[in-house]
mmCIF file of C-alpha atoms in Angstrom:
data_model
loop_
_atom_site.group_PDB
_atom_site.id
_atom_site.type_symbol
_atom_site.label_atom_id
_atom_site.label_comp_id
_atom_site.label_asym_id
_atom_site.label_seq_id
_atom_site.Cartn_x
_atom_site.Cartn_y
_atom_site.Cartn_z
ATOM 1 C CA GLY A 1 31.446 -7.097 -17.691
ATOM 2 C CA ALA A 2 29.601 -8.559 -20.493
ATOM 3 C CA VAL A 3 28.390 -6.027 -23.297
ATOM 4 C CA VAL A 4 26.033 -6.050 -26.028
ATOM 5 C CA SER A 5 25.672 -3.489 -28.312
ATOM 6 C CA GLN A 6 22.282 -2.991 -30.094
ATOM 7 C CA HIS A 7 22.103 -0.724 -33.648
ATOM 8 C CA PRO A 8 20.674 1.514 -34.007
ATOM 9 C CA SER A 9 19.299 3.072 -31.463
ATOM 10 C CA ARG A 10 16.381 4.904 -33.344
ATOM 11 C CA VAL A 11 14.948 4.445 -36.762
ATOM 12 C CA ILE A 12 12.154 6.361 -38.075
ATOM 13 C CA CYS A 13 11.307 5.526 -41.665
ATOM 14 C CA LYS A 14 8.171 5.362 -44.122
ATOM 15 C CA SER A 15 5.616 2.736 -44.103
ATOM 16 C CA GLY A 16 6.427 -0.280 -46.360
ATOM 17 C CA THR A 17 10.120 -0.357 -45.954
ATOM 18 C CA SER A 18 12.376 -2.874 -44.066
ATOM 19 C CA VAL A 19 14.300 -2.050 -41.454
ATOM 20 C CA LYS A 20 17.276 -4.257 -39.934
ATOM 21 C CA ILE A 21 18.528 -4.279 -36.464
ATOM 22 C CA GLU A 22 21.679 -5.702 -35.260
ATOM 23 C CA CYS A 23 22.975 -7.483 -31.922
ATOM 24 C CA ARG A 24 25.794 -7.983 -31.449
ATOM 25 C CA SER A 25 27.497 -9.589 -27.945
ATOM 26 C CA LEU A 26 31.008 -7.527 -27.909
ATOM 27 C CA ASP A 27 33.502 -10.088 -24.984
ATOM 28 C CA PHE A 28 31.419 -13.440 -25.219
ATOM 29 C CA GLN A 29 30.204 -16.131 -27.926
ATOM 30 C CA ALA A 30 26.705 -16.160 -27.596
ATOM 31 C CA THR A 31 24.914 -19.345 -29.095
ATOM 32 C CA THR A 32 21.981 -17.606 -28.307
ATOM 33 C CA MET A 33 19.809 -14.670 -28.455
ATOM 34 C CA PHE A 34 16.473 -12.856 -27.826
ATOM 35 C CA TRP A 35 14.532 -10.397 -29.318
ATOM 36 C CA TYR A 36 12.021 -9.075 -27.142
ATOM 37 C CA ARG A 37 9.269 -6.046 -28.200
ATOM 38 C CA GLN A 38 8.361 -3.525 -25.308
ATOM 39 C CA PHE A 39 4.990 -1.571 -26.111
ATOM 40 C CA PRO A 40 4.747 1.998 -24.151
ATOM 41 C CA LYS A 41 4.277 1.523 -20.429
ATOM 42 C CA GLN A 42 4.561 -2.565 -20.848
ATOM 43 C CA SER A 43 6.738 -5.172 -19.720
ATOM 44 C CA LEU A 44 8.697 -6.691 -22.560
ATOM 45 C CA MET A 45 7.408 -9.911 -24.831
ATOM 46 C CA LEU A 46 10.011 -12.333 -26.318
ATOM 47 C CA MET A 47 9.318 -12.559 -29.863
ATOM 48 C CA ALA A 48 11.677 -15.496 -30.687
ATOM 49 C CA THR A 49 14.531 -16.768 -29.416
ATOM 50 C CA SER A 50 17.712 -17.060 -32.165
ATOM 51 C CA ASN A 51 20.006 -20.011 -31.886
ATOM 52 C CA GLU A 52 23.471 -19.447 -34.125
ATOM 53 C CA GLY A 53 23.360 -21.633 -37.543
ATOM 54 C CA SER A 54 19.846 -22.913 -37.375
ATOM 55 C CA LYS A 55 16.334 -21.498 -37.760
ATOM 56 C CA ALA A 56 15.008 -19.205 -34.864
ATOM 57 C CA THR A 57 12.149 -20.433 -32.223
ATOM 58 C CA TYR A 58 9.138 -17.826 -32.680
ATOM 59 C CA GLU A 59 6.852 -16.939 -29.700
ATOM 60 C CA GLN A 60 3.133 -17.871 -30.216
ATOM 61 C CA GLY A 61 1.551 -14.820 -32.273
ATOM 62 C CA VAL A 62 4.595 -13.397 -33.921
ATOM 63 C CA GLU A 63 4.731 -13.796 -37.997
ATOM 64 C CA LYS A 64 7.859 -15.281 -38.893
ATOM 65 C CA ASP A 65 7.599 -14.107 -42.387
ATOM 66 C CA LYS A 66 7.300 -10.367 -40.643
ATOM 67 C CA PHE A 67 10.176 -10.236 -38.610
ATOM 68 C CA LEU A 68 12.979 -12.205 -40.276
ATOM 69 C CA ILE A 69 15.778 -13.074 -37.700
ATOM 70 C CA ASN A 70 19.051 -14.482 -38.825
ATOM 71 C CA HIS A 71 21.976 -15.246 -35.869
ATOM 72 C CA ALA A 72 24.809 -16.093 -38.518
ATOM 73 C CA SER A 73 27.875 -15.856 -36.344
ATOM 74 C CA LEU A 74 28.159 -16.607 -32.399
ATOM 75 C CA THR A 75 28.601 -12.795 -31.808
ATOM 76 C CA LEU A 76 25.665 -11.410 -34.041
ATOM 77 C CA SER A 77 21.838 -11.890 -34.503
ATOM 78 C CA THR A 78 20.215 -9.134 -36.893
ATOM 79 C CA LEU A 79 16.165 -8.915 -36.657
ATOM 80 C CA THR A 80 14.528 -7.018 -40.134
ATOM 81 C CA VAL A 81 11.001 -6.033 -39.521
ATOM 82 C CA THR A 82 9.965 -6.011 -43.331
ATOM 83 C CA SER A 83 7.690 -4.074 -44.940
ATOM 84 C CA ALA A 84 7.148 -1.954 -41.527
ATOM 85 C CA HIS A 85 3.691 -0.382 -40.777
ATOM 86 C CA PRO A 86 2.567 1.763 -37.817
ATOM 87 C CA GLU A 87 1.698 -0.890 -35.898
ATOM 88 C CA ASP A 88 5.460 -2.292 -35.497
ATOM 89 C CA SER A 89 6.160 0.970 -34.421
ATOM 90 C CA SER A 90 7.711 -0.062 -30.895
ATOM 91 C CA PHE A 91 11.019 -0.739 -28.641
ATOM 92 C CA TYR A 92 13.033 -3.931 -29.567
ATOM 93 C CA ILE A 93 15.461 -5.032 -27.070
ATOM 94 C CA CYS A 94 18.101 -7.982 -27.569
ATOM 95 C CA SER A 95 19.667 -10.052 -24.976
ATOM 96 C CA ALA A 96 22.469 -12.307 -25.173
ATOM 97 C CA SER A 97 22.706 -15.453 -23.586
ATOM 98 C CA PRO A 98 26.645 -16.771 -22.669
ATOM 99 C CA GLY A 99 25.161 -20.456 -22.687
ATOM 100 C CA ASP A 100 26.367 -21.021 -18.682
ATOM 101 C CA SER A 101 23.368 -21.536 -17.012
ATOM 102 C CA ASN A 102 25.034 -19.828 -14.190
ATOM 103 C CA GLN A 103 25.236 -16.544 -16.095
ATOM 104 C CA PRO A 104 22.289 -14.289 -17.074
ATOM 105 C CA GLN A 105 21.498 -12.973 -20.074
ATOM 106 C CA HIS A 106 22.833 -9.683 -21.072
ATOM 107 C CA PHE A 107 20.506 -7.353 -22.668
ATOM 108 C CA GLY A 108 21.098 -4.307 -25.283
ATOM 109 C CA ASP A 109 20.340 -0.738 -25.505
ATOM 110 C CA GLY A 110 17.052 -0.802 -27.572
ATOM 111 C CA THR A 111 16.190 0.196 -30.738
ATOM 112 C CA ARG A 112 13.378 2.506 -30.955
ATOM 113 C CA LEU A 113 11.638 2.122 -34.281
ATOM 114 C CA SER A 114 8.953 4.516 -35.471
ATOM 115 C CA ILE A 115 7.187 3.904 -38.655
ATOM 116 C CA LEU A 116 5.535 6.945 -40.107
ATOM 117 C CA ALA B 1 4.741 -22.612 -15.774
ATOM 118 C CA GLN B 2 6.389 -19.913 -14.270
ATOM 119 C CA SER B 3 5.429 -16.629 -13.422
ATOM 120 C CA VAL B 4 5.978 -13.633 -11.562
ATOM 121 C CA THR B 5 3.811 -10.880 -10.395
ATOM 122 C CA GLN B 6 4.387 -7.429 -9.428
ATOM 123 C CA LEU B 7 2.286 -6.269 -6.853
ATOM 124 C CA ASP B 8 2.503 -2.700 -7.456
ATOM 125 C CA SER B 9 2.707 -1.100 -10.562
ATOM 126 C CA HIS B 10 4.037 2.151 -9.443
ATOM 127 C CA VAL B 11 5.772 2.729 -6.095
ATOM 128 C CA SER B 12 6.806 6.507 -5.064
ATOM 129 C CA VAL B 13 9.107 7.229 -2.192
ATOM 130 C CA SER B 14 11.113 10.211 -0.586
ATOM 131 C CA GLU B 15 14.926 10.486 -0.779
ATOM 132 C CA GLY B 16 16.604 8.641 1.782
ATOM 133 C CA THR B 17 13.385 6.178 2.482
ATOM 134 C CA PRO B 18 13.726 2.679 2.495
ATOM 135 C CA VAL B 19 12.177 0.887 -0.760
ATOM 136 C CA LEU B 20 9.957 -2.360 -1.241
ATOM 137 C CA LEU B 21 9.330 -3.263 -4.497
ATOM 138 C CA ARG B 22 7.166 -6.848 -4.030
ATOM 139 C CA CYS B 23 7.486 -9.801 -6.184
ATOM 140 C CA ASN B 24 5.752 -13.246 -5.809
ATOM 141 C CA TYR B 25 6.440 -15.929 -8.482
ATOM 142 C CA SER B 26 4.870 -19.149 -9.254
ATOM 143 C CA SER B 27 6.686 -22.124 -10.229
ATOM 144 C CA SER B 28 6.591 -25.963 -9.738
ATOM 145 C CA TYR B 29 10.654 -26.416 -9.911
ATOM 146 C CA SER B 30 13.199 -24.316 -7.880
ATOM 147 C CA PRO B 31 13.150 -21.522 -10.068
ATOM 148 C CA SER B 32 15.672 -18.603 -11.047
ATOM 149 C CA LEU B 33 14.531 -15.236 -10.072
ATOM 150 C CA PHE B 34 16.068 -11.941 -11.181
ATOM 151 C CA TRP B 35 15.472 -8.139 -10.750
ATOM 152 C CA TYR B 36 16.294 -6.017 -13.916
ATOM 153 C CA VAL B 37 16.123 -2.631 -13.937
ATOM 154 C CA GLN B 38 15.307 -0.027 -17.434
ATOM 155 C CA HIS B 39 16.295 3.599 -17.222
ATOM 156 C CA PRO B 40 13.832 5.455 -20.065
ATOM 157 C CA ASN B 41 14.755 4.216 -23.584
ATOM 158 C CA LYS B 42 17.424 2.023 -22.266
ATOM 159 C CA GLY B 43 18.166 -1.596 -22.179
ATOM 160 C CA LEU B 44 17.410 -3.787 -19.154
ATOM 161 C CA GLN B 45 20.891 -3.498 -16.443
ATOM 162 C CA LEU B 46 20.410 -7.119 -13.718
ATOM 163 C CA LEU B 47 20.436 -5.951 -10.448
ATOM 164 C CA LEU B 48 20.718 -9.091 -8.979
ATOM 165 C CA LYS B 49 19.482 -13.188 -8.912
ATOM 166 C CA TYR B 50 19.312 -15.655 -7.299
ATOM 167 C CA THR B 51 19.958 -19.200 -7.916
ATOM 168 C CA SER B 52 19.344 -21.788 -5.437
ATOM 169 C CA ALA B 53 21.969 -20.663 -3.387
ATOM 170 C CA ALA B 54 21.748 -17.974 -0.111
ATOM 171 C CA THR B 55 18.419 -16.879 0.026
ATOM 172 C CA LEU B 56 19.011 -13.149 0.956
ATOM 173 C CA VAL B 57 20.834 -11.476 -2.087
ATOM 174 C CA LYS B 58 22.447 -8.653 -2.313
ATOM 175 C CA GLY B 59 22.927 -6.869 -5.872
ATOM 176 C CA ILE B 60 24.378 -3.750 -7.285
ATOM 177 C CA ASN B 61 23.787 -0.146 -5.789
ATOM 178 C CA GLY B 62 22.742 -0.855 -2.875
ATOM 179 C CA PHE B 63 19.604 -3.477 -3.865
ATOM 180 C CA GLU B 64 19.412 -7.007 -2.200
ATOM 181 C CA ALA B 65 16.197 -9.185 -2.469
ATOM 182 C CA GLU B 66 15.082 -11.982 -0.078
ATOM 183 C CA PHE B 67 14.395 -15.259 -1.460
ATOM 184 C CA LYS B 68 11.649 -16.879 0.671
ATOM 185 C CA LYS B 69 9.755 -20.212 -0.431
ATOM 186 C CA SER B 70 6.966 -20.644 2.198
ATOM 187 C CA GLU B 71 5.612 -17.272 1.073
ATOM 188 C CA THR B 72 6.858 -17.758 -3.205
ATOM 189 C CA SER B 73 8.255 -14.067 -2.562
ATOM 190 C CA PHE B 74 11.131 -12.563 -3.931
ATOM 191 C CA HIS B 75 10.716 -8.732 -3.085
ATOM 192 C CA LEU B 76 13.685 -6.335 -3.683
ATOM 193 C CA THR B 77 14.592 -3.692 -0.989
ATOM 194 C CA LYS B 78 17.145 -1.101 -0.592
ATOM 195 C CA PRO B 79 17.704 0.926 2.766
ATOM 196 C CA SER B 80 17.564 4.347 1.398
ATOM 197 C CA ALA B 81 16.396 5.846 -2.027
ATOM 198 C CA HIS B 82 18.648 7.503 -4.310
ATOM 199 C CA MET B 83 17.170 10.033 -7.111
ATOM 200 C CA SER B 84 19.123 7.758 -9.636
ATOM 201 C CA ASP B 85 17.049 5.164 -8.648
ATOM 202 C CA ALA B 86 13.645 6.406 -10.208
ATOM 203 C CA ALA B 87 13.110 3.857 -13.137
ATOM 204 C CA GLU B 88 11.434 0.574 -13.951
ATOM 205 C CA TYR B 89 11.781 -2.154 -12.029
ATOM 206 C CA PHE B 90 11.057 -5.920 -13.400
ATOM 207 C CA CYS B 91 10.936 -9.216 -11.732
ATOM 208 C CA VAL B 92 11.844 -11.987 -13.881
ATOM 209 C CA VAL B 93 11.616 -15.641 -13.742
ATOM 210 C CA SER B 94 13.876 -18.191 -15.951
ATOM 211 C CA ALA B 95 11.632 -20.802 -17.470
ATOM 212 C CA ALA B 96 12.160 -24.328 -16.806
ATOM 213 C CA ASP B 97 15.025 -25.977 -18.724
ATOM 214 C CA THR B 98 15.877 -23.053 -20.928
ATOM 215 C CA ASP B 99 17.185 -20.044 -21.031
ATOM 216 C CA LYS B 100 13.772 -17.929 -22.037
ATOM 217 C CA LEU B 101 13.037 -14.993 -19.543
ATOM 218 C CA ILE B 102 9.549 -14.447 -18.085
ATOM 219 C CA PHE B 103 8.572 -11.063 -17.463
ATOM 220 C CA GLY B 104 6.418 -9.963 -14.477
ATOM 221 C CA THR B 105 4.708 -6.274 -15.392
ATOM 222 C CA GLY B 106 6.589 -3.905 -14.216
ATOM 223 C CA THR B 107 6.762 -1.654 -11.389
ATOM 224 C CA ARG B 108 7.703 2.086 -11.728
ATOM 225 C CA LEU B 109 9.528 3.479 -8.965
ATOM 226 C CA GLN B 110 9.598 7.534 -8.724
ATOM 227 C CA VAL B 111 12.091 9.302 -5.903
ATOM 228 C CA PHE B 112 11.166 12.756 -4.996
ATOM 229 C CA PRO B 113 13.644 15.475 -3.220
#
């Protein structure tokens, strides 16, 4: 089945550093990828939609300069949390869509980000 | 606008007994509905999806869900719970004309021996 690889699985870093998270579709081309944030014991909140070759579309309330998204190829999207602070600590999950309306989104295993 | 409501934040069952996780949806058009499962510190795995074909949808691991338009429900069931079913379950609806997914608040399933 379709596989989405997300890396790293866990990051611990100091406040003020920037952190890059990669999301790769391993066996299909993903014209669209999605980035979610999940707080403890809560549901997933869509942060942005990443479109290959164009600018990402951010949901209301998500700072685009804080959460930089790049979708340079049909198999890779990256999320960079710039100048991270403790309130950015969260579980970040990506998903990829094959672009076929009959195909569901496939999710990565998530990245646990902890900012000290 | 589309939305889903998961009626129970926690469900506890004994191993071998039936599972019922409830979900109601709101949609101005014929929706696509999904159930995803999330184990601790993991991403989401698709259990099943409804896309206007058969109203009774069979998924993986013995789960199934029935789309009931008259009740605007899409409840998830399993005849016999297994310890490995303990996880967080999300009912999800797709937004109109986009690939965006709208998640319910989740139901934590506990299975006791």
